[in-house]
RNA sequence: GCCCGGAUGGUGGAAUGGUAGACACGAAGGACUUAAAAUCCUUUGGCUUCACGGCUGUGCGGGUUCAAGUCCCGCUUCGGGUACCA
């Protein structure tokens, strides 16, 4: 019998499906293990060979855990809302729901071929009303909550209302957009509308006028993580700043917990570091500066309180509310012109343009420590959204302030002993402080920092300003609230209606609020979002929200829904949540480091505060799979001809490299006939060959259609089978490393499976015997068990595949086909190559499924070696080896080595200075 | 600029401080075959030698050590993330 993978794979895939082998149920008798893949956005292009990499890795782990006796939850679904389907709808009129379900069907077909152990009964799609009902529900809970900074958790807004009516803002410590102060009497006197407006300032889901990333080409607002270098991540369209009324989530309230939580989870250091940087905690001080000759003061934020004696000017962000107050009459025109010019520029232009710009406001601030009057400038290098939107500029010790001071000829006062600021600023937080205050400018009882280190000076200044009421210690975060409105059609509708211009939540009993049908997927003539086209988009006569939710809405809690996907009473039942708890192993790409992986953690923490979920962190362990790059092939056309020259001859001609479809190239040799048929342009192509072959050039590039280097897993499965694909993807290299896909090596793993098969069948004869295995055979088996177990636990799957190859090669060399060795081997292999393993498991006489076998355990007794091959080295260089008994003493090894003829030859008369014997390892003779 | 990763044969990669290059691809040679495919066997880092062997070798330069791909210091270079965050 031949290894006929097609037959085997179809047979067992059908068997698994019919017998619900991968159905997961709550079972308190067994420990749970939850393995999750980042669910895909079903794009029209289908899966390429890079996508399943992580899925195969998680599948192996799921199957391994099951063999180890765990009750494994391993679900899959689709992140079904998204821009591409909508853009396609605009172009073709095809409803995004239609495109999406077609794409999903295609994805499913491709996934099914690979033999994953997903429990498909738990499939979710974010665009299904049954699913997004709970996305809307969570939004309502966020609207009805505020974040209490004293209790460090979300609390009901009703508690806030109660507090306001009893004591106003007195004693309030809540996360908010703006610090407000009012009394109970003032609150109670306010109208419903005014009160609602104030509450928005505290709600976790809130509506506010914000400076947002507006992308005109997409016609929508984008979140910070959806914009990179001034253009949209999707499509690369320019993004500009615009103030708009938008829904936002107060993610910033959770900044500290998001930061601290990182210490409790098992993620890679680099990913944690990325999140830490994104959260961007910085400890500093807020300090108030009075405005000279005015009854005004404003607050700045600094992490370098120690440099307050070196402040030579102040800078406001152009968007700051203070600009209006501080601009004097004679500077008004200049300031307005500057602000107008700044507004016109897109984010991208501002980033690209490194030129210093700014304008003097006309006002002066007073340094509270020196009483010096210092000019207040306005410049776009200060951001409105960070800190207070105002800074004290210390050009000697901040490079941006330095550039500004140089440009506008402002004074630079160095504050560190011996630092040279003639060419650049001294930004390092080290050295001894001087000039603080300057000699002769000391004040009685004033702050003196001279002689201290920077660190000491910062601490002393903070203490001083707090005591004197000049400011306070403050922690700032770079993390911004997440803008949650999108002016698009294909997303979750907000469960929101408007009454008197104020937002209200629709009743939970009316959920889900379904996405309405519209005639065209474009904004209305009035520039409203597409939902403005929906008929009767209102509730009880009140208009509904026209924006929809962003892509990350549906992916923020999907891992919870898998625990209890059909529940229509709750997002997840307490029973299911308390059993499955959180994701034990999450596998996905690093590209979600600052988006999905922050939002999910936030969302989960919020639900944790509500008592809906029992674990504060959603993903205990996370592994990033590397990207699979493409390996492109090139042909070389001689310029202005239709003649192509083989790689090693191309230097003799003037050629243009042209991408050629990798699917018509094998081992870099071009199939010339297929090439002629590939494109009509090449029908009459001529070739200059070498050794009768056309050899292509190659390069590693992104896998994409335009490079003609896309490899479809379906084709691989068709030609070699799913088990070969699975093994080969793992064999390519460490899971977390990026590497190019090169189909060339695949024959190796396919040969391995054929050789494994040959241990069972010789021709049509089944040759497995029940004979007792020899010590040698048992050693081969147990060595493999040990290695595979270790490798799976450490996600080193590439070396596991090698270990299987070594094992089979060794058994093959011994012509060994014994049940007692092959059966454990088949079980070991089952997580990697489940189809062939299932077939062989049954051939060995087993019933049921190999998925429920018991993972073999290594018996070290079989691994004991009687002898050790000692490498004998001289001055670190190995010259020969000696085979000695394993239990030989150190002294005896030394004596044996020294008395050897070859040793005498190597020493050549010299006396050894030192002999190092590492028992069981090596001997090194130094002379 | 800053923060993370990498750099080992023609290629993908392996190696708790202890014989660098496991395993696999490719290549070369051979067996089987009328032939091809498949399969099997041998060789395969470089230089050198008829051969035994020798020299050299993990991006570069130093260092620690009996012993360094592995640890430390300083560079080069390639990926990825981030960008006026005060």
CSV table of C-alpha atoms in Angstrom, one decimal, chain A residues 71-328:
chain,number,residue,atom,x,y,z
A,71,UNK,CA,-10.3,19.8,28.2
A,72,UNK,CA,-9.4,22.1,25.3
A,73,UNK,CA,-11.3,25.0,24.0
A,74,UNK,CA,-10.1,25.9,20.5
A,75,UNK,CA,-12.6,28.0,18.6
A,76,UNK,CA,-12.5,30.0,15.4
A,77,UNK,CA,-14.5,32.8,13.9
A,78,UNK,CA,-14.4,35.9,11.7
A,79,UNK,CA,-13.7,39.6,12.2
A,80,UNK,CA,-16.3,40.3,9.6
A,81,UNK,CA,-16.8,44.0,9.7
A,82,UNK,CA,-14.3,46.1,7.8
A,83,UNK,CA,-13.4,48.6,5.2
A,84,UNK,CA,-12.5,46.5,2.2
A,85,UNK,CA,-15.9,44.9,1.9
A,86,UNK,CA,-17.5,48.4,2.1
A,87,UNK,CA,-15.1,49.9,-0.4
A,88,UNK,CA,-15.9,47.0,-2.7
A,89,UNK,CA,-19.6,47.7,-2.1
A,90,UNK,CA,-19.1,51.4,-3.1
A,91,UNK,CA,-17.4,50.3,-6.3
A,92,UNK,CA,-19.8,47.5,-7.3
A,93,UNK,CA,-23.0,48.0,-5.4
A,94,UNK,CA,-22.6,44.5,-4.0
A,95,UNK,CA,-23.8,44.5,-0.4
A,96,UNK,CA,-20.9,44.0,2.0
A,97,UNK,CA,-22.9,41.2,3.8
A,98,UNK,CA,-22.9,39.3,0.6
A,99,UNK,CA,-19.2,39.7,-0.1
A,100,UNK,CA,-18.4,38.9,3.4
A,101,UNK,CA,-20.3,35.7,3.6
A,102,UNK,CA,-18.8,34.6,0.3
A,103,UNK,CA,-15.3,35.3,1.6
A,104,UNK,CA,-16.1,33.5,4.8
A,105,UNK,CA,-17.2,30.4,2.9
A,106,UNK,CA,-14.0,30.5,0.9
A,107,UNK,CA,-11.9,30.8,4.1
A,108,UNK,CA,-13.7,28.0,5.7
A,109,UNK,CA,-13.1,25.7,2.8
A,110,UNK,CA,-9.4,26.5,2.9
A,111,UNK,CA,-9.2,26.0,6.7
A,112,UNK,CA,-11.1,22.7,6.5
A,113,UNK,CA,-8.5,21.3,4.2
A,114,UNK,CA,-5.7,21.7,6.7
A,115,UNK,CA,-7.3,19.5,9.3
A,116,UNK,CA,-7.6,21.9,12.3
A,117,UNK,CA,-9.3,20.8,15.5
A,118,UNK,CA,-11.6,23.8,15.8
A,119,UNK,CA,-14.9,23.4,17.5
A,120,UNK,CA,-16.9,25.0,14.7
A,121,UNK,CA,-20.1,24.8,16.7
A,122,UNK,CA,-18.8,27.9,18.5
A,123,UNK,CA,-18.0,29.9,15.4
A,124,UNK,CA,-18.8,33.6,15.7
A,125,UNK,CA,-19.0,36.4,13.1
A,126,UNK,CA,-18.8,39.9,14.4
A,127,UNK,CA,-21.4,41.2,11.8
A,128,UNK,CA,-24.1,38.8,13.0
A,129,UNK,CA,-26.8,40.5,15.2
A,130,UNK,CA,-26.6,37.7,17.8
A,131,UNK,CA,-23.0,38.6,18.2
A,132,UNK,CA,-23.0,42.4,18.0
A,133,UNK,CA,-25.9,42.6,20.3
A,134,UNK,CA,-23.2,42.1,23.0
A,135,UNK,CA,-20.9,44.6,21.5
A,136,UNK,CA,-23.8,47.1,21.8
A,137,UNK,CA,-24.6,45.9,25.2
A,138,UNK,CA,-21.0,46.5,26.4
A,139,UNK,CA,-21.1,50.0,25.0
A,140,UNK,CA,-24.3,50.8,27.0
A,141,UNK,CA,-22.5,49.6,30.1
A,142,UNK,CA,-19.6,51.9,29.3
A,143,UNK,CA,-22.0,54.8,28.8
A,144,UNK,CA,-23.5,54.1,32.2
A,145,UNK,CA,-20.2,53.9,34.0
A,146,UNK,CA,-17.5,56.3,35.1
A,147,UNK,CA,-14.0,55.5,36.4
A,148,UNK,CA,-13.3,56.2,40.1
A,149,UNK,CA,-9.7,56.9,40.7
A,150,UNK,CA,-10.0,56.2,44.4
A,151,UNK,CA,-11.4,52.7,44.0
A,152,UNK,CA,-9.5,52.2,40.8
A,153,UNK,CA,-12.5,50.7,39.0
A,154,UNK,CA,-15.5,51.5,36.9
A,155,UNK,CA,-18.6,52.5,38.9
A,156,UNK,CA,-22.2,53.2,37.9
A,157,UNK,CA,-22.9,56.8,36.8
A,158,UNK,CA,-26.0,56.7,39.1
A,159,UNK,CA,-23.6,56.8,42.0
A,160,UNK,CA,-22.0,59.9,40.5
A,161,UNK,CA,-25.4,61.6,40.1
A,162,UNK,CA,-26.2,60.9,43.7
A,163,UNK,CA,-22.9,62.4,44.8
A,164,UNK,CA,-23.4,65.5,42.7
A,165,UNK,CA,-26.8,66.1,44.1
A,166,UNK,CA,-25.5,65.8,47.7
A,167,UNK,CA,-22.1,67.4,47.6
A,168,UNK,CA,-21.3,68.6,44.0
A,169,UNK,CA,-17.8,67.8,42.9
A,170,UNK,CA,-16.5,68.0,46.5
A,171,UNK,CA,-14.2,65.1,47.1
A,172,UNK,CA,-14.7,63.7,43.6
A,173,UNK,CA,-11.8,61.8,42.1
A,174,UNK,CA,-12.9,60.5,38.8
A,175,UNK,CA,-11.4,60.2,35.3
A,176,UNK,CA,-12.7,63.0,33.2
A,177,UNK,CA,-12.1,65.0,30.1
A,178,UNK,CA,-12.0,68.3,32.0
A,179,UNK,CA,-11.7,69.2,35.7
A,180,UNK,CA,-15.1,70.7,36.7
A,181,UNK,CA,-16.1,72.3,40.0
A,182,UNK,CA,-19.6,72.9,41.2
A,183,UNK,CA,-21.7,72.6,44.3
A,184,UNK,CA,-24.7,70.4,45.0
A,185,UNK,CA,-27.0,73.4,44.8
A,186,UNK,CA,-25.5,74.4,41.4
A,187,UNK,CA,-26.0,70.8,40.2
A,188,UNK,CA,-29.6,70.5,41.4
A,189,UNK,CA,-30.4,73.8,39.7
A,190,UNK,CA,-29.2,72.6,36.3
A,191,UNK,CA,-31.5,71.5,33.6
A,192,UNK,CA,-31.7,67.9,32.4
A,193,UNK,CA,-29.7,68.8,29.3
A,194,UNK,CA,-27.0,70.6,31.3
A,195,UNK,CA,-26.7,67.7,33.7
A,196,UNK,CA,-26.4,65.3,30.8
A,197,UNK,CA,-23.7,67.4,29.3
A,198,UNK,CA,-21.7,67.4,32.5
A,199,UNK,CA,-22.1,63.6,32.9
A,200,UNK,CA,-20.5,63.1,29.4
A,201,UNK,CA,-17.4,64.5,31.0
A,202,UNK,CA,-17.2,61.4,33.2
A,203,UNK,CA,-18.8,58.5,31.3
A,204,UNK,CA,-16.4,55.8,30.1
A,205,UNK,CA,-18.2,55.9,26.7
A,206,UNK,CA,-18.6,59.6,26.0
A,207,UNK,CA,-19.4,62.0,23.3
A,208,UNK,CA,-17.1,65.0,22.9
A,209,UNK,CA,-15.7,67.5,20.5
A,210,UNK,CA,-12.3,66.2,19.8
A,211,UNK,CA,-9.4,66.8,17.5
A,212,UNK,CA,-9.6,63.7,15.4
A,213,UNK,CA,-7.7,62.0,12.5
A,214,UNK,CA,-10.0,62.7,9.6
A,215,UNK,CA,-9.3,60.7,6.4
A,216,UNK,CA,-11.1,62.4,3.5
A,217,UNK,CA,-10.4,59.6,1.1
A,218,UNK,CA,-12.1,57.0,3.4
A,219,UNK,CA,-14.7,59.6,4.5
A,220,UNK,CA,-14.1,58.6,8.1
A,221,UNK,CA,-12.3,59.3,11.4
A,222,UNK,CA,-9.5,56.9,12.4
A,223,UNK,CA,-8.0,55.9,15.7
A,224,UNK,CA,-4.4,56.7,16.5
A,225,UNK,CA,-3.3,53.1,15.9
A,226,UNK,CA,-5.0,53.2,12.5
A,227,UNK,CA,-2.8,56.1,11.4
A,228,UNK,CA,0.9,55.8,10.8
A,229,UNK,CA,3.2,58.6,9.6
A,230,UNK,CA,0.2,60.8,8.7
A,231,UNK,CA,-1.5,58.3,6.4
A,232,UNK,CA,-4.1,55.7,7.0
A,233,UNK,CA,-2.7,52.2,7.7
A,234,UNK,CA,-5.4,50.8,5.4
A,235,UNK,CA,-4.9,52.3,2.0
A,236,UNK,CA,-2.3,54.9,2.8
A,237,UNK,CA,-4.6,57.9,2.4
A,238,UNK,CA,-3.6,61.3,3.9
A,239,UNK,CA,-5.1,62.1,7.3
A,240,UNK,CA,-5.8,65.5,8.6
A,241,UNK,CA,-6.7,67.0,12.0
A,242,UNK,CA,-10.2,68.1,12.4
A,243,UNK,CA,-12.4,68.9,15.4
A,244,UNK,CA,-15.5,66.7,15.4
A,245,UNK,CA,-18.1,65.4,17.8
A,246,UNK,CA,-17.3,61.8,18.3
A,247,UNK,CA,-17.9,58.8,20.6
A,248,UNK,CA,-14.8,57.9,22.6
A,249,UNK,CA,-13.9,55.3,25.1
A,250,UNK,CA,-12.0,56.5,28.2
A,251,UNK,CA,-9.2,54.0,27.8
A,252,UNK,CA,-6.8,56.5,29.4
A,253,UNK,CA,-8.6,55.9,32.8
A,254,UNK,CA,-7.2,52.4,32.7
A,255,UNK,CA,-3.6,53.4,31.8
A,256,UNK,CA,-2.1,52.5,35.1
A,257,UNK,CA,-3.9,49.2,35.3
A,258,UNK,CA,-3.0,48.4,31.7
A,259,UNK,CA,0.6,49.1,32.6
A,260,UNK,CA,0.7,47.1,35.8
A,261,UNK,CA,-1.2,44.2,34.3
A,262,UNK,CA,1.7,43.6,32.0
A,263,UNK,CA,3.8,42.3,34.9
A,264,UNK,CA,1.3,39.5,35.5
A,265,UNK,CA,1.2,38.0,32.0
A,266,UNK,CA,3.4,35.8,29.9
A,267,UNK,CA,4.0,37.8,26.8
A,268,UNK,CA,7.3,38.5,25.1
A,269,UNK,CA,9.4,41.3,26.5
A,270,UNK,CA,9.4,43.2,23.2
A,271,UNK,CA,5.6,43.2,23.0
A,272,UNK,CA,5.2,44.3,26.6
A,273,UNK,CA,7.8,47.0,25.9
A,274,UNK,CA,5.8,48.2,22.9
A,275,UNK,CA,2.7,48.5,25.1
A,276,UNK,CA,4.6,50.3,27.8
A,277,UNK,CA,5.8,52.8,25.3
A,278,UNK,CA,2.3,53.2,23.8
A,279,UNK,CA,0.9,53.8,27.3
A,280,UNK,CA,3.8,56.2,27.9
A,281,UNK,CA,3.7,56.8,31.6
A,282,UNK,CA,5.8,59.8,32.7
A,283,UNK,CA,6.1,61.1,36.2
A,284,UNK,CA,6.6,64.8,36.5
A,285,UNK,CA,5.1,67.9,38.0
A,286,UNK,CA,2.5,70.4,37.0
A,287,UNK,CA,3.5,73.9,37.8
A,288,UNK,CA,1.5,77.2,37.6
A,289,UNK,CA,2.9,80.3,36.0
A,290,UNK,CA,1.3,83.7,36.5
A,291,UNK,CA,0.9,86.0,33.5
A,292,UNK,CA,2.7,89.3,34.0
A,293,UNK,CA,0.3,92.3,34.6
A,294,UNK,CA,-2.8,90.1,34.2
A,295,UNK,CA,-5.0,88.3,36.6
A,296,UNK,CA,-4.3,85.0,34.8
A,297,UNK,CA,-2.2,81.9,35.3
A,298,UNK,CA,-1.7,78.7,33.5
A,299,UNK,CA,-0.3,75.3,34.2
A,300,UNK,CA,2.5,73.4,32.4
A,301,UNK,CA,3.7,69.8,32.7
A,302,UNK,CA,7.3,68.9,33.0
A,303,UNK,CA,9.4,65.8,33.9
A,304,UNK,CA,12.4,68.1,34.5
A,305,UNK,CA,11.2,70.2,37.4
A,306,UNK,CA,14.9,70.6,38.2
A,307,UNK,CA,15.4,72.8,35.1
A,308,UNK,CA,13.0,75.6,36.3
A,309,UNK,CA,15.9,78.0,36.7
A,310,UNK,CA,16.8,77.6,33.0
A,311,UNK,CA,13.3,78.4,31.6
A,312,UNK,CA,13.8,81.2,29.0
A,313,UNK,CA,10.4,81.1,27.3
A,314,UNK,CA,7.0,79.3,27.4
A,315,UNK,CA,5.3,77.6,24.5
A,316,UNK,CA,1.6,77.0,24.0
A,317,UNK,CA,0.0,74.5,21.5
A,318,UNK,CA,-1.8,76.4,18.7
A,319,UNK,CA,-5.0,74.6,19.7
A,320,UNK,CA,-4.7,75.6,23.4
A,321,UNK,CA,-7.6,77.6,24.8
A,322,UNK,CA,-5.0,79.9,26.4
A,323,UNK,CA,-3.9,81.2,23.1
A,324,UNK,CA,-6.9,83.5,22.9
A,325,UNK,CA,-6.4,84.7,26.4
A,326,UNK,CA,-2.7,85.4,26.2
A,327,UNK,CA,-2.5,87.0,22.7
A,328,UNK,CA,-2.1,90.7,23.0
